[in-house]
Amino acid sequence: MADDILHEIMEQRLEKLRELSAQGRNPFEITRYDRTHLAAEIVERYGELEGKTVKVAGRIISRRGQGKVTFCHVEDRSGRLQLFFRFDDLGEEAYGQLKLMDIGDIVGAEGHMFTTRTGEISVHVARFTILAKSLRPLPEKWHGLKDVELRYRQRYVDLIVNPEVRETFVMRSRMVSAIRTLLDGKQFLEVETPMMQAVPGGAAARPFITHHNALDIDLYLRIAPELYLKRLIVGGFERVYEINRNFRNEGISTKHNPEFTMIEVYEAYANLEDMMRLCEEIFVAAALQARGTLQVPYQGATIDLTPPWKRMSLFEALEHYGQVDTSKLLDFASAKRLCQGMGVHVDERATLSTLINNLFEEFVEEHLVQPTFITDFPTAISPLAKRRSDNPEFTERFEVFVSGRELANAFSELNDPIDQRQRFEDQLRDKAAGDEEAHPMDEDYVRALEYGMPPTGGLGIGIDRLVMLLTDSASIRDVILFPQLKPEKGEVIEDEEA
RNA sequence: GCGCCUGUAGCUCAGCUGGUAGAGCAACGGACUUUUAAUCCGUAGGUCUAGGGUUCGAAUCCCUACGGGCGCACCA
């Protein structure tokens, strides 16, 4: 806050800034600096650069002064490099400038390449310029920034001082890029569909509500792009995908952030089998990009992503791991009795879906460490999936579990408009019975299906969870740059309208 | 929403059954012309998250609030 009393350290640094300005060297007036090399390039190509002059720029992250000679490390996006300053070379005035430079400052330096006595590749600085003054002290170099609250709130500091954090987000970006490359190569089209929707569909979740003033209507932040992407299949795109945020107004945990990133892929003339192969391919592409191997360490275990992955139906899994009598799981009343009989928690708001989910979490999930397709979900909990032709009580659907966690969900898409309308109506009955997350009716979506949608396979993968897996991160907050936290004091905007 | 843990200097942490706050790093001053967690000497730095209470006396014990972590519930 501007009215806070400035701390002593900041006051000292402001004084240095004033001194620089007085010398006509106000760093904040500088607009560019021409680098010749990045730090990592220099180290890599030292053989040809030795003795040559280079210009580098970055943040000063350490300093070892030794009287008439000073060593610093400067860090740019590629890595770090040592700078060597010597009184005899720089002269009194330039060497004296070092007094005005602090750890954290952004500096440009020019000089020839050499190796110090201890063998470190360094720039023998002939000229340097402070390009931006850092007024706040950085956390300590040795222990870094550990306070998780500060790490999430001030991610910029976390990124400066904790290199593995930077590495995680670089890997995230490269994984997403690898997925795009894979899909683009298969002639999928990346599209963008509405974030603000009048009917929040495509998943079972509570939405965020927002308001459009000019139209004077409430809109919902999307909980999934699914129904719009399938409209595009109707429209003839045949292969589409979207990588973007979904918003769900639910609890926050190590596995849940209110906004999270999903990829959804739809392919016409493809079915569940095709989605299984595509899912495996996407995981493989991301893993090879991020780790260069399909044997990935996760929280002490080793996950083998080599296809083909294990397959097991939902009910097989319940019978196998929990000795659950799955014949009782086709309607709510008997499922409820079964759960009560087995001592499994039955919430007041429980639905058939949540009961099956509870049983699954209780008995099965923890066992699914290696990647596994769980298939054949009941139709009652899969309102957008096509029925199995051999048993209409079940759908052609799978979810992927790795390390006890759901990472993907896919089905052969329901393209029969008559059945789809019926399923929505069933959902409306659930809603009337108190299921807040029952899928709403979407008349326009049914209308789209009435024009005819080819048989289509669809796949959704939670990108954040995939990144967690491939970066060995325990919390979703470690793979989201700015995870949702309660606002800091003074950060809440007071409602000034009315 | 519930339970457990947690909040001390810019950062990382000590501070025992209550006696009014300490280290390392960072900072500031000094020495040091190839260091790398540089070293050595010196200096400064705190409404102990906030507000109540108990007490002669509270960072410490109690209550409340706020923030954060983990687990549960909800969900992906």
Short mmCIF file of N, CA and C in Angstrom, two decimals, chain A residues 121-198:
data_model
loop_
_atom_site.label_atom_id
_atom_site.label_comp_id
_atom_site.label_asym_id
_atom_site.label_seq_id
_atom_site.Cartn_x
_atom_site.Cartn_y
_atom_site.Cartn_z
N ILE A 121 32.94 -20.23 -16.23
CA ILE A 121 32.78 -19.38 -17.41
C ILE A 121 32.14 -18.07 -16.98
N SER A 122 32.77 -16.94 -17.33
CA SER A 122 32.30 -15.65 -16.82
C SER A 122 32.48 -14.56 -17.86
N VAL A 123 31.72 -13.48 -17.67
CA VAL A 123 31.90 -12.29 -18.50
C VAL A 123 32.82 -11.34 -17.72
N HIS A 124 33.90 -10.96 -18.36
CA HIS A 124 34.81 -9.97 -17.78
C HIS A 124 34.25 -8.60 -18.16
N VAL A 125 33.52 -7.99 -17.24
CA VAL A 125 32.68 -6.85 -17.60
C VAL A 125 33.50 -5.60 -17.90
N ALA A 126 33.21 -5.01 -19.06
CA ALA A 126 33.84 -3.75 -19.43
C ALA A 126 32.89 -2.57 -19.25
N ARG A 127 31.60 -2.84 -19.38
CA ARG A 127 30.56 -1.82 -19.25
C ARG A 127 29.31 -2.49 -18.72
N PHE A 128 28.61 -1.80 -17.87
CA PHE A 128 27.32 -2.37 -17.44
C PHE A 128 26.33 -1.25 -17.14
N THR A 129 25.07 -1.58 -17.24
CA THR A 129 24.00 -0.60 -17.05
C THR A 129 22.91 -1.22 -16.19
N ILE A 130 22.48 -0.49 -15.18
CA ILE A 130 21.31 -0.93 -14.41
C ILE A 130 20.07 -0.57 -15.22
N LEU A 131 19.30 -1.59 -15.60
CA LEU A 131 18.17 -1.41 -16.51
C LEU A 131 16.85 -1.30 -15.76
N ALA A 132 16.83 -1.77 -14.53
CA ALA A 132 15.64 -1.60 -13.69
C ALA A 132 16.09 -1.80 -12.25
N LYS A 133 15.60 -0.92 -11.37
CA LYS A 133 15.98 -1.02 -9.96
C LYS A 133 14.95 -1.87 -9.23
N SER A 134 15.44 -2.77 -8.43
CA SER A 134 14.56 -3.57 -7.57
C SER A 134 14.48 -2.88 -6.22
N LEU A 135 13.28 -2.49 -5.83
CA LEU A 135 13.13 -1.74 -4.57
C LEU A 135 12.84 -2.64 -3.39
N ARG A 136 12.39 -3.87 -3.68
CA ARG A 136 12.07 -4.79 -2.60
C ARG A 136 13.12 -5.88 -2.53
N PRO A 137 13.52 -6.27 -1.33
CA PRO A 137 14.52 -7.33 -1.21
C PRO A 137 13.93 -8.69 -1.58
N LEU A 138 14.71 -9.50 -2.27
CA LEU A 138 14.29 -10.85 -2.62
C LEU A 138 14.49 -11.77 -1.42
N PRO A 139 13.78 -12.89 -1.40
CA PRO A 139 14.01 -13.88 -0.35
C PRO A 139 15.45 -14.39 -0.40
N GLU A 140 15.84 -14.97 0.67
CA GLU A 140 17.17 -15.50 0.85
C GLU A 140 17.54 -16.53 -0.22
N LYS A 141 18.80 -16.50 -0.62
CA LYS A 141 19.23 -17.36 -1.73
C LYS A 141 19.24 -18.83 -1.35
N TRP A 142 19.55 -19.14 -0.12
CA TRP A 142 19.80 -20.54 0.22
C TRP A 142 18.52 -21.32 0.48
N HIS A 143 17.64 -20.77 1.31
CA HIS A 143 16.40 -21.47 1.63
C HIS A 143 15.28 -21.14 0.66
N GLY A 144 15.45 -20.07 -0.11
CA GLY A 144 14.42 -19.69 -1.07
C GLY A 144 13.17 -19.22 -0.39
N LEU A 145 12.07 -19.26 -1.13
CA LEU A 145 10.77 -18.86 -0.60
C LEU A 145 9.98 -20.12 -0.33
N LYS A 146 9.65 -20.37 0.95
CA LYS A 146 8.95 -21.61 1.28
C LYS A 146 7.50 -21.39 1.65
N ASP A 147 7.23 -20.26 2.26
CA ASP A 147 5.87 -19.96 2.72
C ASP A 147 4.90 -20.13 1.54
N VAL A 148 4.08 -21.19 1.60
CA VAL A 148 3.25 -21.51 0.44
C VAL A 148 2.27 -20.39 0.11
N GLU A 149 1.80 -19.72 1.13
CA GLU A 149 0.86 -18.63 0.86
C GLU A 149 1.53 -17.54 0.03
N LEU A 150 2.74 -17.16 0.43
CA LEU A 150 3.46 -16.15 -0.34
C LEU A 150 3.81 -16.67 -1.73
N ARG A 151 4.15 -17.96 -1.81
CA ARG A 151 4.50 -18.52 -3.11
C ARG A 151 3.33 -18.41 -4.08
N TYR A 152 2.12 -18.66 -3.61
CA TYR A 152 0.98 -18.58 -4.51
C TYR A 152 0.52 -17.14 -4.74
N ARG A 153 0.56 -16.34 -3.68
CA ARG A 153 0.10 -14.96 -3.82
C ARG A 153 1.06 -14.12 -4.63
N GLN A 154 2.36 -14.35 -4.40
CA GLN A 154 3.36 -13.58 -5.12
C GLN A 154 4.16 -14.54 -5.99
N ARG A 155 3.47 -15.13 -6.95
CA ARG A 155 4.11 -16.14 -7.79
C ARG A 155 5.34 -15.58 -8.49
N TYR A 156 5.31 -14.27 -8.78
CA TYR A 156 6.47 -13.66 -9.44
C TYR A 156 7.73 -13.86 -8.63
N VAL A 157 7.60 -13.78 -7.31
CA VAL A 157 8.78 -13.98 -6.46
C VAL A 157 9.16 -15.47 -6.45
N ASP A 158 8.16 -16.31 -6.36
CA ASP A 158 8.37 -17.76 -6.39
C ASP A 158 9.16 -18.14 -7.65
N LEU A 159 8.75 -17.55 -8.77
CA LEU A 159 9.39 -17.87 -10.05
C LEU A 159 10.83 -17.37 -10.09
N ILE A 160 11.09 -16.23 -9.43
CA ILE A 160 12.44 -15.69 -9.44
C ILE A 160 13.38 -16.59 -8.64
N VAL A 161 12.91 -17.03 -7.47
CA VAL A 161 13.86 -17.67 -6.56
C VAL A 161 13.79 -19.20 -6.54
N ASN A 162 12.73 -19.80 -7.04
CA ASN A 162 12.63 -21.26 -7.01
C ASN A 162 12.66 -21.82 -8.43
N PRO A 163 13.81 -22.24 -8.89
CA PRO A 163 13.96 -22.66 -10.29
C PRO A 163 13.05 -23.82 -10.68
N GLU A 164 12.75 -24.72 -9.74
CA GLU A 164 11.93 -25.87 -10.11
C GLU A 164 10.49 -25.44 -10.41
N VAL A 165 10.08 -24.30 -9.85
CA VAL A 165 8.74 -23.79 -10.14
C VAL A 165 8.69 -23.32 -11.59
N ARG A 166 9.70 -22.58 -11.95
CA ARG A 166 9.81 -22.13 -13.34
C ARG A 166 9.79 -23.34 -14.28
N GLU A 167 10.56 -24.36 -13.92
CA GLU A 167 10.67 -25.56 -14.75
C GLU A 167 9.30 -26.24 -14.91
N THR A 168 8.53 -26.30 -13.84
CA THR A 168 7.20 -26.91 -13.91
C THR A 168 6.32 -26.20 -14.93
N PHE A 169 6.37 -24.88 -14.93
CA PHE A 169 5.48 -24.15 -15.83
C PHE A 169 6.00 -24.15 -17.26
N VAL A 170 7.31 -24.24 -17.41
CA VAL A 170 7.85 -24.41 -18.76
C VAL A 170 7.37 -25.76 -19.31
N MET A 171 7.44 -26.79 -18.47
CA MET A 171 7.00 -28.12 -18.90
C MET A 171 5.52 -28.11 -19.23
N ARG A 172 4.74 -27.42 -18.43
CA ARG A 172 3.30 -27.34 -18.70
C ARG A 172 3.07 -26.77 -20.10
N SER A 173 3.72 -25.69 -20.37
CA SER A 173 3.54 -25.04 -21.66
C SER A 173 3.94 -25.97 -22.81
N ARG A 174 5.05 -26.67 -22.61
CA ARG A 174 5.53 -27.55 -23.69
C ARG A 174 4.60 -28.74 -23.88
N MET A 175 4.03 -29.25 -22.79
CA MET A 175 3.08 -30.37 -22.91
C MET A 175 1.88 -29.95 -23.73
N VAL A 176 1.32 -28.79 -23.40
CA VAL A 176 0.14 -28.32 -24.12
C VAL A 176 0.49 -28.12 -25.58
N SER A 177 1.67 -27.60 -25.81
CA SER A 177 2.12 -27.40 -27.17
C SER A 177 2.25 -28.74 -27.91
N ALA A 178 2.77 -29.75 -27.22
CA ALA A 178 2.92 -31.07 -27.85
C ALA A 178 1.55 -31.66 -28.19
N ILE A 179 0.58 -31.42 -27.32
CA ILE A 179 -0.76 -31.93 -27.58
C ILE A 179 -1.36 -31.24 -28.81
N ARG A 180 -1.16 -29.93 -28.89
CA ARG A 180 -1.66 -29.20 -30.06
C ARG A 180 -1.00 -29.73 -31.34
N THR A 181 0.30 -29.93 -31.27
CA THR A 181 1.02 -30.42 -32.46
C THR A 181 0.46 -31.77 -32.89
N LEU A 182 0.23 -32.64 -31.91
CA LEU A 182 -0.30 -33.97 -32.23
C LEU A 182 -1.65 -33.86 -32.93
N LEU A 183 -2.55 -33.06 -32.34
CA LEU A 183 -3.91 -32.98 -32.88
C LEU A 183 -3.94 -32.23 -34.21
N ASP A 184 -3.14 -31.18 -34.29
CA ASP A 184 -3.09 -30.43 -35.56
C ASP A 184 -2.61 -31.36 -36.67
N GLY A 185 -1.65 -32.25 -36.32
CA GLY A 185 -1.14 -33.20 -37.30
C GLY A 185 -2.20 -34.20 -37.76
N LYS A 186 -3.21 -34.39 -36.94
CA LYS A 186 -4.30 -35.30 -37.30
C LYS A 186 -5.47 -34.53 -37.89
N GLN A 187 -5.19 -33.31 -38.28
CA GLN A 187 -6.20 -32.46 -38.94
C GLN A 187 -7.37 -32.10 -38.04
N PHE A 188 -7.10 -31.99 -36.75
CA PHE A 188 -8.12 -31.43 -35.86
C PHE A 188 -8.02 -29.91 -35.93
N LEU A 189 -9.16 -29.26 -35.73
CA LEU A 189 -9.21 -27.80 -35.78
C LEU A 189 -9.40 -27.29 -34.36
N GLU A 190 -8.51 -26.38 -33.94
CA GLU A 190 -8.70 -25.80 -32.61
C GLU A 190 -9.70 -24.66 -32.69
N VAL A 191 -10.70 -24.71 -31.81
CA VAL A 191 -11.76 -23.69 -31.84
C VAL A 191 -11.97 -23.11 -30.45
N GLU A 192 -12.72 -22.03 -30.40
CA GLU A 192 -13.09 -21.41 -29.13
C GLU A 192 -14.60 -21.28 -29.07
N THR A 193 -15.17 -21.71 -27.98
CA THR A 193 -16.62 -21.65 -27.81
C THR A 193 -16.93 -20.83 -26.56
N PRO A 194 -18.20 -20.47 -26.36
CA PRO A 194 -18.52 -19.50 -25.31
C PRO A 194 -18.10 -19.93 -23.90
N MET A 195 -17.52 -18.96 -23.20
CA MET A 195 -17.24 -19.11 -21.77
C MET A 195 -18.49 -18.72 -20.98
N MET A 196 -19.25 -17.78 -21.54
CA MET A 196 -20.47 -17.33 -20.88
C MET A 196 -21.65 -17.97 -21.60
N GLN A 197 -22.38 -18.77 -20.86
CA GLN A 197 -23.45 -19.54 -21.48
C GLN A 197 -24.78 -19.29 -20.76
N ALA A 198 -25.84 -19.27 -21.56
CA ALA A 198 -27.17 -19.07 -20.96
C ALA A 198 -27.64 -20.37 -20.30
#
